[in-house]
Amino acid sequence: GGLLVLAGMLLVALNLRAAVTSLGALLDEVRVGLALSGMMAGFVTTLPTIAFAGLGAATPWLVRRLSPARLLVLGMLALTVGQVLRAVTGSAVVFLLTSALALAGIAVANILLPMLVKQHFPHRTGLVTGAYTMALTVGTTVAAASAVPVAHAFGSWRAGLGVWAGLAAVAVLPWLPAALRARTAGRRTARGAVAPRSGIRPARTRLGWAMAVYFGAQSLSGYAIMGWLAQLFRDSGFRPQDAGLLLAGVTALGVPIALLMPTLAGRLGSLRPLVFALTTASTLAYLGLAFAPRGGAVLWVVLLAFGQGAFPLILTTIGLRARTADGTVALSAFAQSTGYVIAALGPLLVGILYGATGGWTAPIGFLLVALAVQTGAGMVIARPRYIEDER
């Protein structure tokens, strides 16, 4: 059972960013194909964070009524259908709506995976979190690197987006047996046997808000990078294929970091050295992108990849700062849903600043400010403590 759960988690994780980074690599083609304005293109890159915030906040309510397996089946089906429909539509509005459907499935899975780690692998939190974060990073990388070549091979950006629906459909399969077994429990829930509400309220704690701010700030920069880095390199003179590969390089180099970071976090008494190291790498990368984007592109990609290690760090910290599965899902839902509200500003403001100034100095300055906020929140979550003790 544990192996099947782990396999299912890894397949789900492969899908958690492919729908986002494939769009980032093809944003220019989609913008032309659907006649999107600059503001609309900025909204498209912001949509993932909006969906993740809204549906993430509702996930604890859903968990009390449906089993995690059934939720994951529904989530991956929504992701499959949404990706197919947005790849075939010619309407900008329908494209946004079907993208939202796909992202809703991802939003639920975002919250559930840390809870499943706590439930099924309580003594291997760092290792399993590292494994599924690495799978997430692999999916992100492959989508970013291959979206443009697939689109060119089939002669349309639609193929570069729609191909990932097949991967989402495969992720449904490991959860079907458990989802079918949960039908009886689901019927009892429908008759009123709803699980009791958790007494844990992260919104009333300093730790909960620090987790949310750290998650939000690192996601803000992460989604801005996924949405706009390829465009930055295109503007610097790189061919579209090379710009997509540089974006993929950030996530590809993040694969070993995604595996290593949770292990380090689980062994260190304080997370402060990791927080400072990640901040330093991101600062150097942003400055390099502002002043020498073409000459030092490979170095900035390497530094960005290390700086984005803040994502596996915060996912691991969610498990480390809760004693129970209830505490983990409550903290995960609050940190991620609130964090994605903060993160929604990233791609949108980067797009607005880029459109208003015609360059990348102002957007990068904004990302440096967000990084300073992230570092401050990181100092709060660095000390070992538990959300159950702060109720």
XYZ file of C-alpha atoms in Angstrom:
391
model
C 0.000 0.000 0.000
C 2.790 2.388 0.876
C 4.529 1.791 -2.453
C 1.305 2.410 -4.382
C 0.697 5.632 -2.455
C 4.257 6.760 -3.157
C 3.934 5.923 -6.867
C 0.636 7.794 -7.003
C 2.148 10.820 -5.271
C 5.060 10.916 -7.684
C 2.763 10.729 -10.722
C 0.593 13.527 -9.349
C 3.683 15.610 -8.597
C 4.870 15.268 -12.200
C 1.722 17.151 -13.232
C 1.766 19.986 -10.710
C 3.590 22.570 -12.844
C 3.646 21.202 -16.409
C 0.464 23.099 -17.309
C 2.116 26.316 -16.079
C 5.613 26.109 -17.542
C 4.457 24.821 -20.924
C 2.333 27.954 -21.192
C 5.236 30.142 -20.067
C 7.448 28.760 -22.835
C 4.708 29.343 -25.432
C 3.281 32.580 -24.040
C 4.248 34.657 -27.066
C 2.629 32.194 -29.486
C -0.532 31.920 -27.361
C -0.731 35.696 -27.043
C -0.624 36.071 -30.845
C -2.869 33.090 -31.545
C -5.645 34.257 -29.220
C -5.029 38.015 -29.736
C -4.356 38.580 -26.030
C -3.555 42.089 -24.823
C -0.549 42.708 -22.598
C -2.844 42.964 -19.566
C -4.630 39.736 -20.513
C -1.295 37.950 -20.953
C -0.302 39.134 -17.492
C -3.574 37.782 -16.113
C -2.955 34.423 -17.789
C 0.383 34.132 -15.986
C -1.308 35.160 -12.712
C -4.180 32.692 -13.034
C -2.299 29.737 -11.453
C -1.774 31.612 -8.196
C -5.410 32.766 -8.092
C -6.680 29.219 -8.633
C -4.254 27.743 -6.125
C -5.284 30.282 -3.490
C -9.028 29.847 -3.907
C -9.196 26.070 -4.198
C -6.381 25.553 -1.710
C -8.383 27.296 0.998
C -11.351 24.999 0.320
C -9.354 21.760 0.433
C -9.619 21.141 4.229
C -13.416 21.389 3.842
C -13.261 18.899 0.965
C -11.020 16.538 2.958
C -13.711 16.282 5.658
C -16.208 15.069 3.035
C -14.176 13.065 0.523
C -11.183 10.776 0.898
C -7.803 12.034 -0.366
C -7.864 9.338 -3.069
C -11.222 10.486 -4.425
C -10.105 14.107 -4.326
C -6.961 13.279 -6.270
C -8.942 11.338 -8.889
C -11.284 14.307 -9.346
C -8.360 16.713 -9.390
C -6.404 14.839 -12.048
C -9.554 14.404 -14.161
C -10.159 18.172 -13.971
C -6.542 18.732 -15.012
C -6.896 16.340 -17.947
C -10.137 17.827 -19.268
C -9.013 21.407 -18.731
C -5.767 20.937 -20.643
C -7.535 19.298 -23.577
C -10.206 21.978 -23.847
C -7.860 24.954 -23.596
C -5.695 23.484 -26.365
C -8.564 23.343 -28.853
C -10.462 26.573 -28.186
C -10.158 29.718 -30.260
C -11.708 31.972 -27.604
C -9.605 33.872 -25.091
C -12.400 33.665 -22.495
C -12.827 29.905 -22.917
C -9.040 29.534 -22.728
C -9.062 31.285 -19.349
C -11.986 29.241 -18.025
C -10.566 25.882 -19.088
C -7.153 26.849 -17.744
C -8.866 27.595 -14.428
C -10.469 24.124 -14.486
C -7.096 22.490 -15.033
C -5.478 24.576 -12.311
C -8.264 23.704 -9.853
C -7.148 20.077 -10.007
C -3.567 21.110 -9.289
C -4.679 23.312 -6.390
C -6.265 20.409 -4.510
C -3.220 18.190 -5.035
C -0.907 20.943 -3.792
C -2.553 20.797 -0.365
C -3.026 17.034 -0.172
C 0.545 15.874 -0.840
C 2.098 17.201 2.420
C -0.800 15.620 4.333
C -0.245 12.262 2.616
C 3.443 12.404 3.527
C 2.515 12.933 7.184
C -0.084 10.151 7.123
C 1.849 7.442 5.300
C 5.523 8.334 5.839
C 5.743 10.169 9.197
C 9.328 9.025 9.848
C 10.568 9.779 6.326
C 9.146 13.265 5.857
C 12.298 14.776 4.369
C 13.034 11.879 2.029
C 9.497 11.505 0.646
C 8.975 15.270 0.378
C 12.253 15.435 -1.521
C 11.146 12.618 -3.823
C 7.831 14.174 -4.784
C 9.346 17.657 -5.039
C 11.966 16.209 -7.356
C 9.207 14.627 -9.464
C 7.429 17.981 -9.549
C 10.660 19.610 -10.705
C 11.201 16.986 -13.406
C 7.710 17.579 -14.771
C 8.277 21.318 -14.698
C 11.580 20.958 -16.543
C 10.373 18.595 -19.243
C 7.329 20.752 -19.960
C 9.382 23.943 -20.224
C 12.043 22.320 -22.416
C 9.776 20.426 -24.793
C 6.739 22.696 -25.184
C 8.287 24.743 -28.019
C 9.790 21.748 -29.902
C 6.479 19.850 -29.664
C 4.598 22.907 -30.903
C 7.001 23.280 -33.828
C 6.839 19.564 -34.651
C 3.045 19.677 -34.948
C 2.902 23.183 -36.373
C 0.841 24.706 -33.566
C 1.207 25.943 -30.017
C -1.948 23.919 -29.229
C -0.014 20.660 -29.375
C 2.646 22.068 -27.045
C -0.035 22.690 -24.415
C -2.417 19.774 -24.997
C 0.112 16.936 -24.890
C 0.331 17.153 -21.086
C -3.265 16.005 -20.680
C -2.058 12.452 -21.289
C 0.292 12.608 -18.309
C -2.536 13.868 -16.091
C -4.768 10.994 -17.208
C -2.094 8.470 -16.221
C -1.889 10.026 -12.736
C -5.525 9.060 -12.125
C -4.832 5.324 -12.283
C -2.963 4.621 -8.992
C -5.708 6.349 -6.985
C -8.687 4.569 -8.530
C -8.620 1.444 -6.275
C -8.507 3.527 -3.084
C -11.143 5.908 -4.457
C -13.496 3.004 -5.160
C -12.929 1.566 -1.681
C -13.838 4.957 -0.218
C -17.320 4.975 -1.799
C -18.969 3.514 1.298
C -17.368 6.113 3.523
C -18.462 8.739 1.021
C -22.083 7.611 1.266
C -21.949 7.838 5.063
C -20.530 11.336 4.763
C -23.373 12.272 2.439
C -25.852 11.124 5.106
C -24.341 13.550 7.590
C -21.376 11.721 9.101
C -19.004 14.576 8.313
C -15.596 14.483 9.975
C -15.252 17.033 12.796
C -13.687 20.377 12.066
C -10.060 20.690 13.138
C -9.399 22.996 16.088
C -6.111 24.190 14.600
C -6.247 27.785 13.324
C -2.966 28.797 11.639
C -4.430 32.236 10.831
C -4.338 33.037 14.564
C -0.652 32.208 14.982
C 2.612 33.968 14.207
C 4.039 30.763 12.752
C 1.098 30.335 10.390
C 1.472 33.841 8.985
C 5.247 33.552 8.681
C 4.809 30.307 6.740
C 2.238 31.963 4.484
C 4.449 34.994 3.804
C 7.501 32.852 3.064
C 5.495 30.561 0.811
C 3.900 33.548 -0.907
C 7.124 35.453 -1.498
C 8.993 32.473 -2.925
C 5.998 31.527 -5.078
C 5.734 35.119 -6.290
C 9.259 34.953 -7.660
C 8.847 31.374 -8.872
C 5.757 32.089 -10.958
C 7.206 35.336 -12.260
C 10.234 33.354 -13.430
C 8.114 30.603 -14.984
C 5.908 33.134 -16.718
C 8.456 35.692 -17.904
C 12.035 34.363 -17.849
C 11.803 32.931 -21.357
C 10.542 36.314 -22.587
C 13.435 38.076 -20.834
C 15.941 35.856 -22.642
C 14.110 36.353 -25.952
C 14.387 40.117 -25.475
C 18.108 39.654 -24.802
C 18.610 38.113 -28.248
C 18.133 34.381 -27.664
C 16.129 32.270 -30.099
C 12.752 31.016 -28.748
C 14.081 27.427 -28.486
C 17.151 28.559 -26.556
C 15.089 30.797 -24.267
C 12.851 27.823 -23.477
C 15.886 25.662 -22.742
C 17.291 28.294 -20.371
C 13.977 28.356 -18.530
C 14.057 24.567 -18.419
C 17.594 24.786 -17.064
C 16.338 26.518 -13.942
C 14.042 23.618 -13.156
C 16.435 20.920 -14.400
C 19.165 22.101 -12.052
C 16.520 22.232 -9.358
C 16.022 18.451 -9.479
C 18.993 17.529 -7.223
C 18.293 20.602 -5.086
C 14.696 19.421 -4.621
C 15.979 16.090 -3.311
C 18.760 17.528 -1.159
C 16.973 20.494 0.434
C 14.336 18.502 2.412
C 17.045 16.190 3.740
C 19.148 19.125 4.937
C 16.112 20.823 6.465
C 15.222 17.687 8.396
C 18.705 17.378 9.859
C 19.483 20.974 10.772
C 18.434 22.348 14.120
C 17.872 25.801 12.610
C 16.987 26.647 9.020
C 18.733 30.027 9.061
C 21.833 28.925 7.090
C 19.584 27.586 4.323
C 17.429 30.723 4.277
C 20.470 33.001 3.949
C 22.119 30.819 1.286
C 18.984 30.817 -0.861
C 18.608 34.590 -0.510
C 22.212 35.193 -1.556
C 21.894 33.035 -4.669
C 18.648 34.705 -5.768
C 20.046 38.202 -5.192
C 23.093 37.531 -7.372
C 20.895 35.984 -10.086
C 18.519 38.959 -10.214
C 21.374 41.442 -10.404
C 22.963 39.424 -13.192
C 19.723 39.294 -15.165
C 19.357 43.065 -14.783
C 22.851 44.025 -15.934
C 24.228 41.156 -18.074
C 21.358 38.848 -19.119
C 23.057 37.502 -22.239
C 26.714 37.330 -21.264
C 26.174 35.423 -18.021
C 22.933 33.613 -18.821
C 24.141 30.171 -17.749
C 25.484 31.443 -14.426
C 22.227 33.286 -13.667
C 20.263 30.140 -14.446
C 22.400 28.135 -12.007
C 21.955 30.737 -9.265
C 18.223 30.994 -9.911
C 17.924 27.219 -9.656
C 19.594 27.237 -6.246
C 17.517 30.200 -5.084
C 14.327 28.393 -6.085
C 15.287 25.746 -3.536
C 13.083 27.849 -1.261
C 10.121 25.893 -2.649
C 11.177 22.408 -1.474
C 12.366 24.031 1.744
C 8.953 25.474 2.596
C 7.138 22.267 1.595
C 9.362 20.324 3.979
C 8.916 22.922 6.698
C 5.130 22.480 6.546
C 5.608 18.881 7.667
C 8.302 19.774 10.199
C 6.165 22.436 11.899
C 3.170 20.149 12.563
C 2.897 17.041 14.745
C -0.240 15.523 13.205
C -1.936 14.997 9.841
C -4.678 17.451 10.887
C -2.074 20.041 11.751
C -0.264 19.436 8.479
C -3.344 19.856 6.274
C -4.437 22.962 8.211
C -0.992 24.544 7.970
C -0.566 23.440 4.355
C -3.931 24.886 3.326
C -3.394 28.197 5.106
C 0.223 28.682 4.045
C -0.436 27.759 0.426
C -3.797 29.453 -0.093
C -2.722 32.684 1.610
C 0.708 32.434 0.029
C -0.741 32.120 -3.451
C -2.799 35.274 -2.889
C 0.502 37.052 -2.270
C 2.123 35.233 -5.184
C -0.617 36.357 -7.562
C 0.970 39.805 -7.537
C 4.196 38.464 -9.041
C 3.470 37.639 -12.695
C 0.834 40.396 -12.890
C 3.072 43.208 -11.598
C 6.041 41.957 -13.591
C 3.850 42.089 -16.698
C 2.590 45.578 -15.857
C 6.082 46.901 -15.111
C 7.481 45.268 -18.241
C 4.714 46.747 -20.392
C 5.040 50.206 -18.843
C 8.839 50.472 -19.016
C 9.649 48.233 -21.969
C 12.539 46.703 -20.035
C 13.440 44.426 -17.162
C 15.092 46.725 -14.599
C 11.855 47.669 -12.822
C 10.435 44.099 -12.739
C 13.693 42.766 -11.298
C 13.762 45.530 -8.692
C 10.295 44.425 -7.610
C 11.503 40.817 -7.277
C 14.405 41.970 -5.080
C 11.944 43.676 -2.714
C 9.889 40.475 -2.539
C 13.064 38.540 -1.751
C 13.769 40.799 1.234
C 10.272 40.086 2.597
C 10.822 36.358 2.047
C 14.063 36.455 4.042
C 12.395 38.185 6.985
C 9.664 35.541 7.144
C 12.317 32.839 6.828
C 13.940 33.988 10.043
C 10.651 33.385 11.878
C 10.056 29.855 10.579
C 13.704 28.815 10.994
C 13.363 27.961 14.692
C 11.839 24.510 15.522
C 8.229 24.844 16.759
C 4.796 23.274 16.124
C 1.540 24.768 14.946
C -0.434 22.666 17.471
C 1.376 24.471 20.318
C 0.316 27.905 19.082
C -3.458 27.389 19.083
